[in-house]
Coordinates of C-alpha atoms in Angstrom, one line a residue:
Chain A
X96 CA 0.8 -0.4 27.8
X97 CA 4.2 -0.6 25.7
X98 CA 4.7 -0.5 22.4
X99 CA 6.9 -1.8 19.8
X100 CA 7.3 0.8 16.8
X101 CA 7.9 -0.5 13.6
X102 CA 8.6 2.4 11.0
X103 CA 9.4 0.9 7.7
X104 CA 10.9 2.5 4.7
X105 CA 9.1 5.3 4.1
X106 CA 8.8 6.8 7.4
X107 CA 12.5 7.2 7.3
X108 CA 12.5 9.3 4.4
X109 CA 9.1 10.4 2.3
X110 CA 7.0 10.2 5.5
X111 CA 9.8 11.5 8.0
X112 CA 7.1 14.0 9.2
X113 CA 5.1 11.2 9.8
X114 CA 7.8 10.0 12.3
X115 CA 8.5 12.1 14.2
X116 CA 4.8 13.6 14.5
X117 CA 4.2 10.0 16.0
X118 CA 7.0 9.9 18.5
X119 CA 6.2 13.6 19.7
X120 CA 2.6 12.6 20.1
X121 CA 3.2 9.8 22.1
X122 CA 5.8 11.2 24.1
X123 CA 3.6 14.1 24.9
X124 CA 1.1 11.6 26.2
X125 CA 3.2 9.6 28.1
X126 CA 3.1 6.4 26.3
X127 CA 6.3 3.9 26.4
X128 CA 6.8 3.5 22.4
X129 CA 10.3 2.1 21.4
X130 CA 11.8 1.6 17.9
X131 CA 12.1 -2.1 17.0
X132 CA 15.5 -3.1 16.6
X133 CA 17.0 -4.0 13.1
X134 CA 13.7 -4.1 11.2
X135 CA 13.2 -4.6 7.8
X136 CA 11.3 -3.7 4.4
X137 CA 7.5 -5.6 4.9
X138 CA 7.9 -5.9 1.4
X139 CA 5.0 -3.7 -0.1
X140 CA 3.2 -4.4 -3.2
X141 CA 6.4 -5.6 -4.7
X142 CA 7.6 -8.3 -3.2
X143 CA 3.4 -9.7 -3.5
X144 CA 3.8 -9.0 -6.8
X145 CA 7.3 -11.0 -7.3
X146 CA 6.8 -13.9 -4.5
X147 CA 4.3 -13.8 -2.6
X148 CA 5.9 -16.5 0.4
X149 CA 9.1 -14.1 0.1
X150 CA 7.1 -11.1 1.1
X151 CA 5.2 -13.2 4.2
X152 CA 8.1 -14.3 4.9
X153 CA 9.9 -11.1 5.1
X154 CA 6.8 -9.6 7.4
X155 CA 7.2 -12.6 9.6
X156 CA 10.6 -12.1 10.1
X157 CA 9.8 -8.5 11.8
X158 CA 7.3 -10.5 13.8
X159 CA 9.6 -12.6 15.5
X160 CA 12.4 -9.9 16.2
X161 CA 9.4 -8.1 17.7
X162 CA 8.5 -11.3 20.1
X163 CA 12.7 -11.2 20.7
X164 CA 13.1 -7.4 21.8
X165 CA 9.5 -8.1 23.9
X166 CA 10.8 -10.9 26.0
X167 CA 8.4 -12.6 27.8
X168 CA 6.0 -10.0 28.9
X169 CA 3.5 -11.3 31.3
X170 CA 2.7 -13.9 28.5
X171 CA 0.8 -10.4 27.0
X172 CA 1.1 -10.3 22.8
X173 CA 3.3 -7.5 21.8
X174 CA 1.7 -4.4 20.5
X175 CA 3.8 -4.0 17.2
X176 CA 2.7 -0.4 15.7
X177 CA 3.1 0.3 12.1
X178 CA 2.4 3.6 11.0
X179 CA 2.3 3.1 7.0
X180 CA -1.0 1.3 6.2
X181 CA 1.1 -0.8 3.2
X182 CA 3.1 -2.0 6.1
X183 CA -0.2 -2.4 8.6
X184 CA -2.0 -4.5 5.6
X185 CA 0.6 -6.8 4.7
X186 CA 1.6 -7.8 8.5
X187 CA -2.0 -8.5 9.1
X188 CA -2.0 -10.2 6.0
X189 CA 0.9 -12.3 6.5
X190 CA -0.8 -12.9 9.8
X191 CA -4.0 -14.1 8.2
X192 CA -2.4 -16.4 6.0
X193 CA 0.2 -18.1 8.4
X194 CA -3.2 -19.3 10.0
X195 CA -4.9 -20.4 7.2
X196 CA -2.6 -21.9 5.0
X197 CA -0.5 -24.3 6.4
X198 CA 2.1 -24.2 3.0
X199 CA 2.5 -20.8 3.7
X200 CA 3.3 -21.4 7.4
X201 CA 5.5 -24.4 7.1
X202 CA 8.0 -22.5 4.4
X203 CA 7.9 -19.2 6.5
X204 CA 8.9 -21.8 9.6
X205 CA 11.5 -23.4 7.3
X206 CA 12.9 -19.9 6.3
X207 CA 13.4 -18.3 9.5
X208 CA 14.9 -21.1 11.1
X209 CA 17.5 -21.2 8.9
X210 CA 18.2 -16.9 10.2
X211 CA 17.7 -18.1 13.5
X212 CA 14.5 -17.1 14.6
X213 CA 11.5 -18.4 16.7
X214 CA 8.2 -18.4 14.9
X215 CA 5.8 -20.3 16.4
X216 CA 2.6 -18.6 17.3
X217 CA 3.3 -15.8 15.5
X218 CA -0.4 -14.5 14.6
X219 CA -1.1 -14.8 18.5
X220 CA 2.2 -13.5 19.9
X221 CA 2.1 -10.1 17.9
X222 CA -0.8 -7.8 17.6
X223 CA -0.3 -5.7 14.8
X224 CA -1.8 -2.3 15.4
X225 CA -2.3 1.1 13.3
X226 CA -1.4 4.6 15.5
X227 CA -4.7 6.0 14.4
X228 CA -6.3 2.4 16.3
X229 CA -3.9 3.0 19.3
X230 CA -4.5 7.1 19.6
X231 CA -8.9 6.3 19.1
X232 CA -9.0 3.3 21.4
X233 CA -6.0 2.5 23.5
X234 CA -5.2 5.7 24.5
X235 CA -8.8 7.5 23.9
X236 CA -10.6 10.5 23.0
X237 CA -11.2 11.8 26.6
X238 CA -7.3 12.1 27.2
X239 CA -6.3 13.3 23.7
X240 CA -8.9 16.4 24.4
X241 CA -7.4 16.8 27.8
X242 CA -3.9 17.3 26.3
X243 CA -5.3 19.9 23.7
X244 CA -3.9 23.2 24.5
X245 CA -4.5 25.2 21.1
X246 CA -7.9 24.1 20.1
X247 CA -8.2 24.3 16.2
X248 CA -12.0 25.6 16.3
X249 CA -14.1 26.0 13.2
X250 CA -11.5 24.3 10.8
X251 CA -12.8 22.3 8.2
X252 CA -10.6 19.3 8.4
X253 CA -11.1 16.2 5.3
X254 CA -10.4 12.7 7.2
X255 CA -8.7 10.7 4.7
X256 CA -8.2 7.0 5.4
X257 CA -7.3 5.5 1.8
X258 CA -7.7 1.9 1.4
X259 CA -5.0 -0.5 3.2
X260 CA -5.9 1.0 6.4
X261 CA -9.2 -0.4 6.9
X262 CA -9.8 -2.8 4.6
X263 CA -9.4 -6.1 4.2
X264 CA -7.6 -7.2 7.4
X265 CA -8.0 -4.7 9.5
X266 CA -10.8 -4.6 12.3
X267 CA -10.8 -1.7 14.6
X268 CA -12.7 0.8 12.3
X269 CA -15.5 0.4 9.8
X270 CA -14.4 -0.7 6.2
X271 CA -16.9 1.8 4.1
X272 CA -17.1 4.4 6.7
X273 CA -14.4 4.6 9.3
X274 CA -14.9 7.1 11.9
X275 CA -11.8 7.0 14.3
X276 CA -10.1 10.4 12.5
X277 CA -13.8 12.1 12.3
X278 CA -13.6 11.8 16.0
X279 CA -9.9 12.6 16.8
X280 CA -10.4 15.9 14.5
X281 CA -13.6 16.5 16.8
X282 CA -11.2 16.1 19.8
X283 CA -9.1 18.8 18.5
X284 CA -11.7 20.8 18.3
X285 CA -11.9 21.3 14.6
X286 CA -14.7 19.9 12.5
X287 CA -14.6 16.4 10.3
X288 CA -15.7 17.0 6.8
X289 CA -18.3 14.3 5.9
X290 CA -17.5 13.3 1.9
X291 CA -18.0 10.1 0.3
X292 CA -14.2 9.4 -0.7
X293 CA -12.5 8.3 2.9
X294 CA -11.5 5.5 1.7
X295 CA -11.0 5.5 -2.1
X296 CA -7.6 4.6 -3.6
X297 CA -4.8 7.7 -3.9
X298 CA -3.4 5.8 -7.1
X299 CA -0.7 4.1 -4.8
X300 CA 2.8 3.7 -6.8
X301 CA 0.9 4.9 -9.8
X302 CA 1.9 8.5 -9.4
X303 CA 5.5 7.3 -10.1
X304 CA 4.7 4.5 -12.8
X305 CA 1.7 6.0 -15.1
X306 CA 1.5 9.1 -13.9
X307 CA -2.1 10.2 -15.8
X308 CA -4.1 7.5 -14.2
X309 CA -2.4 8.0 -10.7
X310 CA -2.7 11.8 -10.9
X311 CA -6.4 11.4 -12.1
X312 CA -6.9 9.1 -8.9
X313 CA -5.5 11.7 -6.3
X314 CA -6.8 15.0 -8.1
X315 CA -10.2 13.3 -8.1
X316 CA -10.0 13.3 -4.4
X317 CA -8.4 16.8 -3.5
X318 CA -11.2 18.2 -5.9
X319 CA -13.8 16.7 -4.2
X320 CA -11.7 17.7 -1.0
X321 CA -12.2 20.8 -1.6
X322 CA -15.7 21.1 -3.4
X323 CA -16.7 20.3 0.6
X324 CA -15.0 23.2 1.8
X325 CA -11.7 21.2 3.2
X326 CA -9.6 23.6 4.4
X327 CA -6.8 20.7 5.4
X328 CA -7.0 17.1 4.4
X329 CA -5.7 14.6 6.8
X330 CA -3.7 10.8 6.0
X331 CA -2.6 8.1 7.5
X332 CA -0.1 6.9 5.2
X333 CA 3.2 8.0 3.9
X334 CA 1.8 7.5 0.5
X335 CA -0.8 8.8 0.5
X336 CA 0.5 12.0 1.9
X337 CA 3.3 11.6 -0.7
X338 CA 1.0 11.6 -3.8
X339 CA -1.8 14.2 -2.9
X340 CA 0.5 16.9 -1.4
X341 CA 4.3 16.6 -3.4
X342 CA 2.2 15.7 -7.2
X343 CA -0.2 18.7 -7.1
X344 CA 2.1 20.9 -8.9
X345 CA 1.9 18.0 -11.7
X346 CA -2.1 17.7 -11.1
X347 CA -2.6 21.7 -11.7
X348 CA -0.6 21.6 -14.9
X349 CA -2.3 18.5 -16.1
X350 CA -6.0 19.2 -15.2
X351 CA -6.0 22.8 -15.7
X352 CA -7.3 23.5 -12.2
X353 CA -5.2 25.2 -9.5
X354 CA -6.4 22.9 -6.3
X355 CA -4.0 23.8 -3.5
X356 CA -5.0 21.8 -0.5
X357 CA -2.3 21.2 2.3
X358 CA -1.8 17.6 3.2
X359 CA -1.3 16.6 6.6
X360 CA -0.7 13.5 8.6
X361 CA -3.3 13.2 11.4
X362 CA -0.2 13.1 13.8
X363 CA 1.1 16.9 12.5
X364 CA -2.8 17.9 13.5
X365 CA -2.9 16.6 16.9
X366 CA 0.8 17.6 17.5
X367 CA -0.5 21.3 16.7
X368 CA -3.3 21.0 19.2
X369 CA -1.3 20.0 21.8
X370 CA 1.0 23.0 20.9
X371 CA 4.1 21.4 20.0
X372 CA 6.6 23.3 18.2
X373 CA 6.6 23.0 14.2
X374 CA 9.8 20.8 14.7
X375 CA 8.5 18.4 17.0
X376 CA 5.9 17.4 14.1
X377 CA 8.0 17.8 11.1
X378 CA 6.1 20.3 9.7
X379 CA 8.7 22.3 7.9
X380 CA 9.3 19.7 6.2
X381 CA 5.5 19.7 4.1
X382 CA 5.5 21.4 0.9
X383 CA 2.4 23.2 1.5
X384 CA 2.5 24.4 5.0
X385 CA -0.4 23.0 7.7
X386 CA -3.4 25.1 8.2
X387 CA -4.1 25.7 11.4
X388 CA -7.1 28.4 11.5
X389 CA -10.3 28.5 10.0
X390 CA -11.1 30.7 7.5
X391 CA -13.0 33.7 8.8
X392 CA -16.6 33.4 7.8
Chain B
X61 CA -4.8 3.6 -22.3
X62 CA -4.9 1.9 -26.1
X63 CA -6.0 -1.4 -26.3
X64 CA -4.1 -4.4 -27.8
X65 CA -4.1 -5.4 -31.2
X66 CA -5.3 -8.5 -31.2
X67 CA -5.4 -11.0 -34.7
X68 CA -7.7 -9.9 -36.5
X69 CA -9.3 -13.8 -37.4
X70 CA -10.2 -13.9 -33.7
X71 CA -11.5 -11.1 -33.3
X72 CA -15.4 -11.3 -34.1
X73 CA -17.2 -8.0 -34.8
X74 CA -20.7 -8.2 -33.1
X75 CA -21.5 -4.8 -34.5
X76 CA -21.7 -1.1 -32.7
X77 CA -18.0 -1.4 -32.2
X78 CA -18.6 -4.6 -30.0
X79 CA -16.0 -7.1 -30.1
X80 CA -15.4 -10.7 -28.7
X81 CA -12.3 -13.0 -28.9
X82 CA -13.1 -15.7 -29.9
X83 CA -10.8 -19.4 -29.7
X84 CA -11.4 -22.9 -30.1
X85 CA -11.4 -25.4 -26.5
X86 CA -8.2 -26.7 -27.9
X87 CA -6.4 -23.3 -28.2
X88 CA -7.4 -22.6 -24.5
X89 CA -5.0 -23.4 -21.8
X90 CA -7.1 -25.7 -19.9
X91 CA -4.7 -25.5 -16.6
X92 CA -4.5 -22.1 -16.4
X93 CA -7.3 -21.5 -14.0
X94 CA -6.0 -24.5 -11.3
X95 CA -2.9 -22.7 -11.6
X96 CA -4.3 -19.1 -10.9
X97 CA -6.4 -20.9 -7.9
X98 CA -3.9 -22.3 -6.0
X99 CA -1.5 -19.1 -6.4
X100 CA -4.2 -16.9 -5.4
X101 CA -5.8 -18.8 -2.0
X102 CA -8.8 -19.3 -3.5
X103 CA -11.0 -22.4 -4.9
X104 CA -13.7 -19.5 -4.5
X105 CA -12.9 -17.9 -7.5
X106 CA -15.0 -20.6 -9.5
X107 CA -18.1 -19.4 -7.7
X108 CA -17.5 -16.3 -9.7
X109 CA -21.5 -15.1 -10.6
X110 CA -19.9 -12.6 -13.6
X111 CA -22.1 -10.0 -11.4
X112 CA -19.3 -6.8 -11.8
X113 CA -19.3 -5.5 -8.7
X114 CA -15.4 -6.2 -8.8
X115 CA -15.5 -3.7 -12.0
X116 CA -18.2 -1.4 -10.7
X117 CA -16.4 -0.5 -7.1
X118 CA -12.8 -0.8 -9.0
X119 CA -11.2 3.0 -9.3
X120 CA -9.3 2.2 -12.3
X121 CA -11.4 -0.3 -14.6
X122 CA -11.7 2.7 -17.1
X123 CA -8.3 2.5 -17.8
X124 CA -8.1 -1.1 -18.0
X125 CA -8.7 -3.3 -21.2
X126 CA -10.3 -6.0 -20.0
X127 CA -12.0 -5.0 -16.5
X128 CA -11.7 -7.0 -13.3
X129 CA -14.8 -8.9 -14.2
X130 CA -13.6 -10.1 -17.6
X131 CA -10.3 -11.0 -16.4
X132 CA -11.6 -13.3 -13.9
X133 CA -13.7 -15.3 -16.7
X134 CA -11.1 -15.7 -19.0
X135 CA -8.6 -16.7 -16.7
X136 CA -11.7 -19.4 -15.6
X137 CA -12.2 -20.4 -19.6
X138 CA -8.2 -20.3 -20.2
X139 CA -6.8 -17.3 -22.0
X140 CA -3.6 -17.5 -20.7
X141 CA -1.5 -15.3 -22.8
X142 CA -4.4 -12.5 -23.4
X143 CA -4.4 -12.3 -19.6
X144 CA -0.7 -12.1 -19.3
X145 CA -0.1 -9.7 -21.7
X146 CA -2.8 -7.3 -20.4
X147 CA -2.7 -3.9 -19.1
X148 CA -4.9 -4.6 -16.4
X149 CA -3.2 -6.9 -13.8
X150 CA -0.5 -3.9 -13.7
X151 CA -3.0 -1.0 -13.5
X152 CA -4.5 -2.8 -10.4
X153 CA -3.2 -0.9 -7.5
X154 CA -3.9 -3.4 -4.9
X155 CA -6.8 -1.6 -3.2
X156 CA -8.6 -4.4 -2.1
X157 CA -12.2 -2.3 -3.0
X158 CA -13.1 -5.6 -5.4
X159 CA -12.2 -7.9 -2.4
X160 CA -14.2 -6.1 0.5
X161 CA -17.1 -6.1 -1.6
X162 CA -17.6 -9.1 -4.0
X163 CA -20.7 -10.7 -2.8
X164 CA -19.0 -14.2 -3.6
X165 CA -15.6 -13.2 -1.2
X166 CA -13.0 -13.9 -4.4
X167 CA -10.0 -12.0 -3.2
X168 CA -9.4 -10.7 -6.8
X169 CA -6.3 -8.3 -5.3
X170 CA -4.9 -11.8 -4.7
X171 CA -5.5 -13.0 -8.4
X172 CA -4.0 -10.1 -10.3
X173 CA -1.3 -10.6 -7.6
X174 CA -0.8 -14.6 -8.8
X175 CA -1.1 -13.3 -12.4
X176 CA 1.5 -10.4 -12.0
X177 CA 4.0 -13.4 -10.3
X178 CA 3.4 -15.5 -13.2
X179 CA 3.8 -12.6 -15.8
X180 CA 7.1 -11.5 -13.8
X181 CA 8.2 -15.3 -13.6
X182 CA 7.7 -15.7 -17.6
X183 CA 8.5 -12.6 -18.7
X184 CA 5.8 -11.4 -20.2
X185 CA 5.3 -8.0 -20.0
X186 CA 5.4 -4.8 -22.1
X187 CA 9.5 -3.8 -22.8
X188 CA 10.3 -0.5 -20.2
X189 CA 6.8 -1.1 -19.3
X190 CA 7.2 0.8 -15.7
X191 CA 4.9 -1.5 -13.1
X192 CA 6.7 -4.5 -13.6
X193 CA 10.3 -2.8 -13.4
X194 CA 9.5 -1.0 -10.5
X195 CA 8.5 -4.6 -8.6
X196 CA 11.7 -5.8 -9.8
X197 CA 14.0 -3.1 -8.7
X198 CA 12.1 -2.7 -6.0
X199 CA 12.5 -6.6 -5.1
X200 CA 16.6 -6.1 -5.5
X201 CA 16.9 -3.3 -3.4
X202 CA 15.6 -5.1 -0.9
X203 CA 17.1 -8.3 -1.1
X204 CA 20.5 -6.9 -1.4
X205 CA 19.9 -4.3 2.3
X206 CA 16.8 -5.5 3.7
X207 CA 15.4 -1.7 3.9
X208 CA 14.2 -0.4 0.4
X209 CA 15.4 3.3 -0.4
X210 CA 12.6 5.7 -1.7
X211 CA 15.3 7.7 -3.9
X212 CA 17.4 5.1 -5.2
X213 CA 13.9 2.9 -6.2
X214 CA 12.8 5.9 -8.4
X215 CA 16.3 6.7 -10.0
X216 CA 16.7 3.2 -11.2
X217 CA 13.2 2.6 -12.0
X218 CA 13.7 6.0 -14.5
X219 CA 16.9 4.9 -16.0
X220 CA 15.7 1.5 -16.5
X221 CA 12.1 2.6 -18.3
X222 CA 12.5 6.4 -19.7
X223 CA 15.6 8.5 -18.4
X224 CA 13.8 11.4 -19.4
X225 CA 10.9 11.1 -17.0
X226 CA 14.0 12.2 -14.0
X227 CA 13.4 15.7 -15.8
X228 CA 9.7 15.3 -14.9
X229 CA 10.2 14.4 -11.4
X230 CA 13.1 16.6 -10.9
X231 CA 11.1 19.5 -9.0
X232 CA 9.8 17.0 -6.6
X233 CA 12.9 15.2 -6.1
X234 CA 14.4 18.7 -5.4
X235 CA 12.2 19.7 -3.0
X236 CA 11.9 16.1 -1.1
X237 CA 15.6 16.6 -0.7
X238 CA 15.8 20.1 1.0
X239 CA 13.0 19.1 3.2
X240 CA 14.8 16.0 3.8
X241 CA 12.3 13.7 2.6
X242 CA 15.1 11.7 0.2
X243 CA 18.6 10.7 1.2
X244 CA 21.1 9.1 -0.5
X245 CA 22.5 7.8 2.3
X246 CA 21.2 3.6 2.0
X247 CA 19.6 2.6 5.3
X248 CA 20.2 -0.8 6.1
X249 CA 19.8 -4.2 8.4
X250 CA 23.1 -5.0 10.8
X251 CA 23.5 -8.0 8.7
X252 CA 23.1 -8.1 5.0
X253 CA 23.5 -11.5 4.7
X254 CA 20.5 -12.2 6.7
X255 CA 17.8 -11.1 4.1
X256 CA 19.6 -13.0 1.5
X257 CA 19.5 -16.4 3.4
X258 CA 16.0 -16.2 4.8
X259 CA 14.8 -15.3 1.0
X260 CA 16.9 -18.4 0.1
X261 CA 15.2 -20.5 2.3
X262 CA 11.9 -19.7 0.8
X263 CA 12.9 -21.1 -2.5
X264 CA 14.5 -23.9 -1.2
X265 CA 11.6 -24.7 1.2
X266 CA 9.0 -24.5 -1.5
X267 CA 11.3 -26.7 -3.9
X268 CA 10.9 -29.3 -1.3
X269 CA 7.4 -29.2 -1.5
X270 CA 7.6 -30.5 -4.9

């Protein structure tokens, strides 16, 4: 199958690990994934918080220069891949709402035939889809052991899936308790720490508005993190990654607690397995380098 | 987080520090809650059964002052300005935890969304209050180059609220840039113009709807 990557702002700067930890993945397994071609912002929690028919508007327009670069296909929707769960939630959500309000889908219409675009069918034409989704279910388990050539044995490894990524619009993992990381990290051979925060709330933009409730949010979950034994916490999102690994200099001083977790993208992990170099993932470029072997019991 | 002061004739002491606002139906705005609906998808939100589940599963109710649950009822009985003017619809960071589990299916992330697009719209909002700056910058940045720029949304958010919080991000910002996390180079779409139109045609669209 092909795929249409669409990277969003962060991944081409806070989350450029993230990137490239994708690409080098995919390439290493073969699968076609191609960048689509003059994308732009999905609009985040902003633009929902200014206009909200701007912001479905803006997702939509990604949608239909997804359907362009596609072409006709074999009448098959286009797998549209987008790595930052802000940018996952608020395409399915755009999505959802095109459907089911018919004000939203007439001015969305309205709009993008003034910039030229097509948008009808939209919601059927493009299937939104989350790496983590494509890597579990398209791709599989099976093959993503076979490609494991460094198997990360023994290491305790947090799966973190915060909240945009499964919950509400997205269907391809349990909303309370995904599994699809637990069983990637298992593929690696490491083992998936079971804790009760998976999918609680990082704090989001809060780390860079009100900093003492956002810390609070993400501290809360690297001490529990680590009150489990993490030895490595895992994320699926650019911000996520952002505020629990660049903000824990600012946690330590403000909680009096030295936690010093690394923060990884699930990507970097299976990158590492399958032995690619520290370049190839972008993981140079984490403050708090990757751990990669269990601590010696 | 300190709560508002409110005027003091409304505020009714019910003893052990337990206090209720009180107004007259006159004083209410009687609209407000059609107004909230139809913003926020949802005739559904009349159904509301006050059960707090919305408050309970909500990660940062504590540092709200009125929680999610309270919110929703006075929006329903018409408190239009203590709504507007409250901390919470900006503390809300849109995690959707209410919304996946409010046994009545109110997406409440969608109506502090329509309450932070009529606070924005009106203008009511604390001076240098961050949240609502950042959305705003945010929103400009895009509009003008169709791809927001991580580095450039936090410098102006800082200048534009407190200048002196760049001195508490400066490590970071230091360290994002020799890992090259943050450029200052402004990515872009081929077309500027593009975003600009298409956002144009939103408001000229909806205007046509009325």
């Amino acid at each position: 199958m092909k795929y249409l990557y669409f990277p969003g702002c962060s991944l081409k700067s806070t989350g450029k690990p993230y990137e490239e930890s994708i690409l080098s993945v995919f390439r290493a397994l073969d699968v076609d994934i191609e960048e689509l071609k003059d994308w732009n912002c999905c609009g985040a929690t902003a633009y929902m918080a200014v206009d909200e028919l701007k912001s479905f508007s803006l997702c939509a327009r990604n949608m239909a220069l997804a359907v362009k670069q596609h072409g006709e296909g074999n009448g098959e929707p286009v797998q549209l891949v987008a790595p930052c769960s802000a940018c996952y939630s608020l395409l399915l959500k755009s999505q959802h709402y095109m459907e089911e309000n018919p004000e939203v889908s007439r001015v969305v219409k309205t709009a993008l035939k003034e910039v030229g675009l097509e948008s009808e069918g939209l919601s059927q034409k493009v299937r939104i889809r989350h790496p983590l989704d494509v890597l579990a279910n398209d791709i599989g388990i099976e093959r993503i052991k076979d490609q494991v050539k460094k198997p990360l044995t023994g290491l305790k490894v947090v799966p973190y899936y915060g909240c945009l990524l499964v919950r509400p619009y997205a269907t391809f993992d349990d909303p309370y308790n995904p599994t699809s990381m637990d069983r990637l990290i298992r593929a690696l051979g490491a083992e998936p720490v079971d804790w009760a925060l998976k999918t609680r709330c990082c704090g989001g933009t809060l780390s860079g508005t009100i900093q003492g409730v956002g810390l609070r949010l993400s501290y809360l979950l690297l001490k529990e993190a680590s009150r489990k034994g993490g030895e490595l916490l895992l994320t699926a999102c650019p911000l996520c990654q952002f505020d629990l690994e660049c903000f824990q200099g600012g946690m330590n001083n403000r909680f009096q607690h030295n936690v010093q977790m690394p923060v990884a993208y699930f990507s970097q992990l299976i990158g590492k397995a399958f032995n690619l170099s520290d370049r190839e993932v972008g993981a140079q470029r984490l403050f708090i380098p990757m751990k990669l072997e269990a601590a010696a019991p | 987080m300190e709560t508002r002061d409110r005027t003091p004739d409304q505020l009714v002491d019910l003893g052990e520090n337990v206090h209720r606002l009180i107004k007259y139906e006159g004083e209410l705005d009687q609209g407000f809650a059609a107004e909230v609906a139809r913003l926020a998808h949802g005739e559904k939100f009349y159904t509301c059964i006050q059960c707090g589940t919305c408050s309970a599963t909500c990660p940062v109710s504590h540092y709200m002052d009125f929680t999610p649950r309270r919110i929703i009822a006075m929006v329903r009985a018409g408190f239009r300005e203590e709504v507007l003017r409250s901390f919470t619809i900006w503390l809300c960071a849109s995690c959707y935890s209410c919304t996946a589990d409010c046994p009545r299916e109110i997406k409440i992330t969608d109506v502090m969304y329509a309450l932070k697009q009529i606070a924005i719209k009106e203008g009511i909002y604390p001076k240098r209050f961050p949240i609502p700056v950042m959305a705003q910058e945010f929103y400009k940045i895009v509009k003008k180059k169709g791809r927001n720029n991580e580095g450039k949304l936090m410098m102006n958010l800082a200048l534009k609220t407190n200048p002196f919080s760049l001195l508490r991000y400066a490590k970071v910002g230091l360290k994002l840039f020799r890992t090259g996390r943050v450029t200052l180079r402004e990515e872009s779409i081929r077309n500027h113009g593009e975003i600009q139109t298409l956002l144009g045609a939103v408001d000229r669209a909806r205007e046509a709807a009325k």
